PDB file of C-alpha atoms in Angstrom:
ATOM      1  CA  MET G   1      21.095  12.632 -17.190  1.00 48.00           C
ATOM      2  CA  GLU G   2      20.709   9.544 -19.362  1.00 47.00           C
ATOM      3  CA  ARG G   3      17.697   9.313 -21.643  1.00 47.00           C
ATOM      4  CA  SER G   4      17.435   6.958 -24.602  1.00 48.00           C
ATOM      5  CA  ARG G   5      15.013   4.779 -26.484  1.00 49.00           C
ATOM      6  CA  TRP G   6      14.637   1.136 -25.667  1.00 50.00           C
ATOM      7  CA  SER G   7      16.140  -1.287 -28.164  1.00 49.00           C
ATOM      8  CA  GLY G   8      13.896  -3.840 -29.765  1.00 49.00           C
ATOM      9  CA  LEU G   9      10.985  -4.063 -32.162  1.00 40.00           C
ATOM     10  CA  TRP G  10       7.856  -1.922 -32.074  1.00 39.00           C
ATOM     11  CA  LEU G  11       5.101  -2.853 -34.546  1.00 39.00           C
ATOM     12  CA  PRO G  12       2.340  -0.253 -35.048  1.00 40.00           C
ATOM     13  CA  LEU G  13      -1.200  -1.629 -35.149  1.00 36.00           C
ATOM     14  CA  LEU G  14      -4.026  -0.197 -37.213  1.00 35.00           C
ATOM     15  CA  ALA G  15      -5.677   1.496 -34.255  1.00 38.00           C
ATOM     16  CA  GLY G  16      -4.231   4.940 -33.562  1.00 39.00           C
ATOM     17  CA  GLY G  17      -1.661   4.977 -30.787  1.00 41.00           C
ATOM     18  CA  CYS G  18      -1.496   1.194 -30.442  1.00 40.00           C
ATOM     19  CA  VAL G  19       1.821  -0.613 -30.434  1.00 43.00           C
ATOM     20  CA  LEU G  20       3.082  -4.137 -29.946  1.00 43.00           C
ATOM     21  CA  SER G  21       6.493  -4.468 -28.328  1.00 48.00           C
ATOM     22  CA  VAL G  22       8.688  -7.512 -28.627  1.00 43.00           C
ATOM     23  CA  ASP G  23      11.878  -8.222 -26.666  1.00 53.00           C
ATOM     24  CA  GLU G  24      12.489  -4.710 -25.391  1.00 69.00           C
ATOM     25  CA  SER G  25      15.741  -4.326 -23.415  1.00 84.00           C
ATOM     26  CA  LEU G  26      18.025  -1.612 -22.088  1.00 89.00           C
ATOM     27  CA  THR G  27      21.158  -1.384 -19.922  1.00 94.00           C
ATOM     28  CA  ILE G  28      21.593   1.679 -17.706  1.00 94.00           C
ATOM     29  CA  HIS G  29      25.212   2.798 -17.571  1.00 93.00           C
ATOM     30  CA  ASP G  30      24.775   5.745 -15.191  1.00 94.00           C
ATOM     31  CA  PRO G  31      25.102   5.133 -11.420  1.00 95.00           C
ATOM     32  CA  VAL G  32      21.698   4.362  -9.864  1.00 97.00           C
ATOM     33  CA  ASP G  33      20.913   4.531  -6.143  1.00 97.00           C
ATOM     34  CA  ARG G  34      17.121   4.514  -6.413  1.00 98.00           C
ATOM     35  CA  ILE G  35      14.620   3.186  -8.947  1.00 98.00           C
ATOM     36  CA  GLU G  36      11.126   4.633  -9.302  1.00 98.00           C
ATOM     37  CA  ILE G  37       8.713   2.584 -11.419  1.00 96.00           C
ATOM     38  CA  GLU G  38       5.177   3.465 -12.447  1.00 94.00           C
ATOM     39  CA  VAL G  39       3.168   1.088 -14.645  1.00 91.00           C
ATOM     40  CA  SER G  40      -0.547   1.602 -15.277  1.00 88.00           C
ATOM     41  CA  ALA G  41      -1.149  -2.041 -16.276  1.00 88.00           C
ATOM     42  CA  GLY G  42       1.168  -5.039 -16.325  1.00 88.00           C
ATOM     43  CA  ASP G  43       3.359  -7.069 -13.995  1.00 93.00           C
ATOM     44  CA  VAL G  44       6.651  -5.828 -12.565  1.00 95.00           C
ATOM     45  CA  SER G  45       9.529  -8.115 -11.558  1.00 97.00           C
ATOM     46  CA  ILE G  46      12.586  -6.751  -9.707  1.00 98.00           C
ATOM     47  CA  ARG G  47      15.606  -8.960  -9.128  1.00 98.00           C
ATOM     48  CA  GLY G  48      18.745  -8.344  -7.103  1.00 98.00           C
ATOM     49  CA  VAL G  49      21.695  -8.947  -9.432  1.00 96.00           C
ATOM     50  CA  ASP G  50      25.248  -7.596  -9.334  1.00 95.00           C
ATOM     51  CA  GLY G  51      26.184  -5.330 -12.216  1.00 94.00           C
ATOM     52  CA  PRO G  52      24.497  -2.423 -13.988  1.00 96.00           C
ATOM     53  CA  VAL G  53      20.746  -1.944 -13.959  1.00 96.00           C
ATOM     54  CA  LYS G  54      19.029  -3.738 -16.819  1.00 95.00           C
ATOM     55  CA  LEU G  55      15.465  -3.264 -18.002  1.00 93.00           C
ATOM     56  CA  SER G  56      13.540  -5.661 -20.198  1.00 89.00           C
ATOM     57  CA  GLY G  57       9.893  -5.992 -21.009  1.00 80.00           C
ATOM     58  CA  ASN G  58       7.167  -7.047 -23.326  1.00 76.00           C
ATOM     59  CA  PHE G  59       4.112  -4.812 -23.444  1.00 69.00           C
ATOM     60  CA  GLY G  60       1.309  -4.496 -25.928  1.00 64.00           C
ATOM     61  CA  GLY G  61      -1.879  -2.502 -26.382  1.00 57.00           C
ATOM     62  CA  ALA G  62      -3.067   1.068 -26.681  1.00 53.00           C
ATOM     63  CA  GLY G  63      -0.159   2.906 -25.150  1.00 53.00           C
ATOM     64  CA  LYS G  64       3.164   4.625 -25.580  1.00 60.00           C
ATOM     65  CA  GLU G  65       6.630   3.125 -25.492  1.00 66.00           C
ATOM     66  CA  PRO G  66       8.120   2.635 -22.002  1.00 74.00           C
ATOM     67  CA  GLU G  67      10.000   5.752 -20.924  1.00 84.00           C
ATOM     68  CA  HIS G  68      12.997   6.140 -18.632  1.00 89.00           C
ATOM     69  CA  SER G  69      15.394   8.790 -17.395  1.00 93.00           C
ATOM     70  CA  VAL G  70      18.287   8.982 -14.930  1.00 96.00           C
ATOM     71  CA  SER G  71      18.984  12.090 -12.871  1.00 96.00           C
ATOM     72  CA  ASP G  72      21.084  12.472  -9.696  1.00 96.00           C
ATOM     73  CA  GLY G  73      21.222   8.712  -9.171  1.00 97.00           C
ATOM     74  CA  VAL G  74      17.460   8.204  -9.562  1.00 98.00           C
ATOM     75  CA  LEU G  75      16.216   6.018 -12.409  1.00 97.00           C
ATOM     76  CA  THR G  76      12.591   6.697 -13.349  1.00 96.00           C
ATOM     77  CA  VAL G  77      10.742   4.129 -15.468  1.00 94.00           C
ATOM     78  CA  SER G  78       7.153   4.622 -16.607  1.00 89.00           C
ATOM     79  CA  TYR G  79       4.676   2.923 -18.890  1.00 83.00           C
ATOM     80  CA  ASP G  80       1.228   4.404 -19.387  1.00 79.00           C
ATOM     81  CA  CYS G  81      -1.128   2.332 -21.451  1.00 69.00           C
ATOM     82  CA  GLY G  82      -4.785   1.728 -22.169  1.00 59.00           C
ATOM     83  CA  LEU G  83      -5.867  -1.795 -23.096  1.00 59.00           C
ATOM     84  CA  CYS G  84      -2.500  -3.389 -22.484  1.00 66.00           C
ATOM     85  CA  GLY G  85      -0.503  -5.762 -20.374  1.00 71.00           C
ATOM     86  CA  GLY G  86       2.800  -7.551 -20.206  1.00 81.00           C
ATOM     87  CA  ARG G  87       5.787  -7.613 -17.869  1.00 87.00           C
ATOM     88  CA  LEU G  88       8.607  -5.274 -16.957  1.00 91.00           C
ATOM     89  CA  THR G  89      11.708  -6.959 -15.512  1.00 94.00           C
ATOM     90  CA  VAL G  90      14.360  -4.945 -13.688  1.00 96.00           C
ATOM     91  CA  ASP G  91      17.731  -6.395 -12.693  1.00 97.00           C
ATOM     92  CA  ALA G  92      19.517  -4.150 -10.191  1.00 98.00           C
ATOM     93  CA  PRO G  93      22.225  -4.300  -7.513  1.00 98.00           C
ATOM     94  CA  PRO G  94      20.589  -5.623  -4.308  1.00 98.00           C
ATOM     95  CA  GLU G  95      21.385  -2.461  -2.309  1.00 98.00           C
ATOM     96  CA  THR G  96      19.304  -0.252  -4.662  1.00 98.00           C
ATOM     97  CA  ALA G  97      16.206   1.379  -3.145  1.00 98.00           C
ATOM     98  CA  VAL G  98      12.967   0.786  -5.077  1.00 98.00           C
ATOM     99  CA  VAL G  99       9.630   2.567  -5.378  1.00 98.00           C
ATOM    100  CA  VAL G 100       7.017   0.834  -7.546  1.00 98.00           C
ATOM    101  CA  THR G 101       3.435   1.833  -8.319  1.00 97.00           C
ATOM    102  CA  THR G 102       1.066  -0.263 -10.422  1.00 94.00           C
ATOM    103  CA  GLY G 103      -2.521   0.174 -11.506  1.00 91.00           C
ATOM    104  CA  ALA G 104      -3.357  -3.417 -12.457  1.00 90.00           C
ATOM    105  CA  GLY G 105      -0.724  -6.122 -12.136  1.00 92.00           C
ATOM    106  CA  ASP G 106       1.412  -8.138  -9.768  1.00 96.00           C
ATOM    107  CA  VAL G 107       4.754  -7.095  -8.304  1.00 98.00           C
ATOM    108  CA  SER G 108       7.548  -9.542  -7.450  1.00 98.00           C
ATOM    109  CA  VAL G 109      10.780  -8.533  -5.731  1.00 98.00           C
ATOM    110  CA  ASP G 110      13.545 -11.096  -5.249  1.00 98.00           C
ATOM    111  CA  GLY G 111      16.877 -10.715  -3.475  1.00 98.00           C
ATOM    112  CA  MET G 112      16.800  -6.974  -2.810  1.00 98.00           C
ATOM    113  CA  LEU G 113      18.204  -5.536   0.435  1.00 97.00           C
ATOM    114  CA  ALA G 114      17.340  -1.839   0.679  1.00 97.00           C
ATOM    115  CA  ARG G 115      14.148   0.145   1.149  1.00 98.00           C
ATOM    116  CA  LEU G 116      11.119  -0.975  -0.844  1.00 98.00           C
ATOM    117  CA  ASP G 117       7.937   1.066  -1.267  1.00 98.00           C
ATOM    118  CA  ALA G 118       5.225  -0.682  -3.300  1.00 98.00           C
ATOM    119  CA  SER G 119       1.698   0.529  -4.032  1.00 98.00           C
ATOM    120  CA  LEU G 120      -0.713  -1.723  -5.933  1.00 97.00           C
ATOM    121  CA  SER G 121      -4.286  -0.983  -6.965  1.00 94.00           C
ATOM    122  CA  GLY G 122      -5.210  -4.412  -8.294  1.00 93.00           C
ATOM    123  CA  GLY G 123      -2.641  -7.154  -7.877  1.00 95.00           C
ATOM    124  CA  SER G 124      -0.530  -9.112  -5.416  1.00 97.00           C
ATOM    125  CA  ALA G 125       2.975  -8.491  -4.082  1.00 98.00           C
ATOM    126  CA  ASP G 126       5.546 -11.264  -3.627  1.00 98.00           C
ATOM    127  CA  VAL G 127       8.735 -10.167  -1.821  1.00 98.00           C
ATOM    128  CA  ARG G 128      11.366 -12.894  -1.536  1.00 98.00           C
ATOM    129  CA  ASP G 129      14.621 -13.056   0.461  1.00 98.00           C
ATOM    130  CA  HIS G 130      14.631  -9.354   1.279  1.00 98.00           C
ATOM    131  CA  GLY G 131      17.210  -7.657   3.478  1.00 98.00           C
ATOM    132  CA  ALA G 132      16.701  -5.296   6.397  1.00 96.00           C
ATOM    133  CA  GLY G 133      14.586  -2.968   4.325  1.00 90.00           C
ATOM    134  CA  PRO G 134      12.444  -1.254   5.422  1.00 97.00           C
ATOM    135  CA  VAL G 135       9.554  -2.631   3.342  1.00 98.00           C
ATOM    136  CA  ILE G 136       6.288  -0.718   2.964  1.00 98.00           C
ATOM    137  CA  VAL G 137       3.498  -2.243   0.846  1.00 98.00           C
ATOM    138  CA  THR G 138      -0.058  -1.063   0.218  1.00 98.00           C
ATOM    139  CA  ALA G 139      -2.562  -3.013  -1.878  1.00 97.00           C
ATOM    140  CA  ASP G 140      -6.231  -2.408  -2.621  1.00 96.00           C
ATOM    141  CA  ILE G 141      -7.150  -5.895  -3.846  1.00 96.00           C
ATOM    142  CA  GLY G 142      -4.470  -8.580  -3.641  1.00 96.00           C
ATOM    143  CA  ASP G 143      -2.343 -10.685  -1.337  1.00 98.00           C
ATOM    144  CA  VAL G 144       1.041  -9.736   0.115  1.00 98.00           C
ATOM    145  CA  ASP G 145       3.649 -12.448   0.741  1.00 98.00           C
ATOM    146  CA  ALA G 146       7.033 -11.325   2.099  1.00 98.00           C
ATOM    147  CA  SER G 147      10.076 -13.201   3.392  1.00 98.00           C
ATOM    148  CA  PHE G 148      13.310 -11.815   4.841  1.00 98.00           C
ATOM    149  CA  VAL G 149      16.844 -13.168   5.138  1.00 97.00           C
ATOM    150  CA  GLU G 150      17.650 -10.841   8.056  1.00 96.00           C
ATOM    151  CA  PRO G 151      15.446  -9.141  10.660  1.00 97.00           C
ATOM    152  CA  PRO G 152      13.802  -6.193   8.894  1.00 97.00           C
ATOM    153  CA  ASP G 153      14.093  -2.756  10.453  1.00 96.00           C
ATOM    154  CA  ARG G 154      10.477  -2.101   9.579  1.00 97.00           C
ATOM    155  CA  VAL G 155       7.668  -3.876   7.758  1.00 98.00           C
ATOM    156  CA  ASP G 156       4.426  -2.008   7.095  1.00 98.00           C
ATOM    157  CA  VAL G 157       1.731  -3.775   5.062  1.00 98.00           C
ATOM    158  CA  ASP G 158      -1.723  -2.293   4.484  1.00 98.00           C
ATOM    159  CA  VAL G 159      -4.229  -4.317   2.452  1.00 98.00           C
ATOM    160  CA  THR G 160      -7.892  -3.571   1.791  1.00 97.00           C
ATOM    161  CA  THR G 161      -8.882  -7.035   0.571  1.00 97.00           C
ATOM    162  CA  GLY G 162      -6.374  -9.865   0.695  1.00 97.00           C
ATOM    163  CA  PHE G 163      -4.188 -12.109   2.814  1.00 98.00           C
ATOM    164  CA  VAL G 164      -0.856 -11.141   4.364  1.00 98.00           C
ATOM    165  CA  GLU G 165       1.943 -13.646   5.012  1.00 98.00           C
ATOM    166  CA  ILE G 166       5.276 -12.519   6.477  1.00 98.00           C
ATOM    167  CA  GLU G 167       8.249 -14.797   7.144  1.00 98.00           C
ATOM    168  CA  VAL G 168      11.198 -13.461   9.179  1.00 98.00           C
ATOM    169  CA  PRO G 169      14.265 -14.846  10.994  1.00 98.00           C
ATOM    170  CA  PRO G 170      13.508 -15.964  14.581  1.00 96.00           C
ATOM    171  CA  GLU G 171      13.832 -12.833  16.686  1.00 96.00           C
ATOM    172  CA  ALA G 172      11.807 -10.538  18.916  1.00 97.00           C
ATOM    173  CA  TYR G 173       9.608  -8.099  16.980  1.00 98.00           C
ATOM    174  CA  ALA G 174       7.291  -5.258  17.907  1.00 98.00           C
ATOM    175  CA  LEU G 175       4.053  -6.505  16.344  1.00 98.00           C
ATOM    176  CA  ASP G 176       0.936  -4.562  15.401  1.00 98.00           C
ATOM    177  CA  LEU G 177      -1.411  -6.895  13.531  1.00 98.00           C
ATOM    178  CA  ARG G 178      -5.000  -5.984  12.700  1.00 98.00           C
ATOM    179  CA  ALA G 179      -7.482  -8.142  10.778  1.00 97.00           C
ATOM    180  CA  PRO G 180     -11.022  -7.147  11.843  1.00 96.00           C
ATOM    181  CA  ALA G 181     -12.690  -9.494   9.365  1.00 94.00           C
ATOM    182  CA  GLY G 182     -10.159 -12.343   9.603  1.00 95.00           C
ATOM    183  CA  SER G 183      -7.611 -13.953  11.890  1.00 96.00           C
ATOM    184  CA  THR G 184      -4.016 -13.264  12.972  1.00 97.00           C
ATOM    185  CA  SER G 185      -1.400 -15.960  13.536  1.00 97.00           C
ATOM    186  CA  VAL G 186       2.097 -15.653  15.041  1.00 98.00           C
ATOM    187  CA  GLN G 187       4.493 -18.616  15.106  1.00 97.00           C
ATOM    188  CA  GLY G 188       8.203 -19.022  15.821  1.00 97.00           C
ATOM    189  CA  ILE G 189       8.908 -15.428  16.875  1.00 97.00           C
ATOM    190  CA  THR G 190       8.483 -13.316  20.017  1.00 96.00           C
ATOM    191  CA  ASP G 191       6.266 -10.255  20.334  1.00 97.00           C
ATOM    192  CA  ASP G 192       8.220  -7.569  22.202  1.00 97.00           C
ATOM    193  CA  PRO G 193       7.023  -3.928  22.035  1.00 97.00           C
ATOM    194  CA  SER G 194      10.542  -2.729  22.898  1.00 98.00           C
ATOM    195  CA  SER G 195      12.154  -4.496  19.921  1.00 98.00           C
ATOM    196  CA  PRO G 196      13.835  -2.267  17.285  1.00 97.00           C
ATOM    197  CA  PHE G 197      12.337  -4.521  14.590  1.00 98.00           C
ATOM    198  CA  GLU G 198       8.780  -3.446  13.798  1.00 98.00           C
ATOM    199  CA  ILE G 199       6.103  -5.377  11.910  1.00 98.00           C
ATOM    200  CA  THR G 200       2.803  -3.659  11.239  1.00 98.00           C
ATOM    201  CA  ALA G 201       0.169  -5.414   9.126  1.00 98.00           C
ATOM    202  CA  ARG G 202      -3.459  -4.519   8.448  1.00 98.00           C
ATOM    203  CA  THR G 203      -6.089  -6.104   6.241  1.00 97.00           C
ATOM    204  CA  ARG G 204      -9.725  -5.148   6.244  1.00 97.00           C
ATOM    205  CA  ALA G 205     -10.894  -8.394   4.615  1.00 97.00           C
ATOM    206  CA  GLY G 206      -8.433 -11.264   5.019  1.00 97.00           C
ATOM    207  CA  SER G 207      -6.076 -12.876   7.498  1.00 98.00           C
ATOM    208  CA  ILE G 208      -2.507 -12.225   8.649  1.00 98.00           C
ATOM    209  CA  SER G 209       0.238 -14.765   9.323  1.00 98.00           C
ATOM    210  CA  VAL G 210       3.676 -13.907  10.729  1.00 98.00           C
ATOM    211  CA  ARG G 211       6.116 -16.756  11.309  1.00 97.00           C
ATOM    212  CA  GLY G 212       9.781 -17.469  11.893  1.00 97.00           C
ATOM    213  CA  ARG G 213      11.660 -19.069   9.034  1.00 87.00           C
TER     214      ARG G 213
END
């Protein structure tokens, strides 16, 4: 198991337990197959990049330092804060599976290929150039925008309030789209219930668009 402090500068504020972080960064040298991220407030950016996993971030407010550990190929990253914000950036090999949970903040995922599970309470999700996945996203308040470079095995998006836009390669997909208080739009792809590629999208207040790229 790897466990170490992040490098960088932490400046204590006068209020008890408050810190200001500047230019925090860390390289993970242990093998990582899966990354689990939990941030109570702040944006999370995940980028598919060859090489070791690298973490960087800038957070400030009433909270602790970001924490991480690696065990059995699973990297766990957490940041629990009060009145805070900022951004955590994770560079990881594209084939790494990712689980991310945020309380308040946006999530962006670019160039990843493996399974993605994202749960957002208040914020939007932007998934760009993803592989076969699968991709599962839930959001309370926020939009979900996802594009794929190959037909995804499974896409499952569940939004309480927000718009859903999904862009996939032209192919036949088994579609299940539900927007009781909005509209659904399908362009450039075929709806085939027997297809092995499944797209399920639900939004209680908003619209859904699925189109071929």
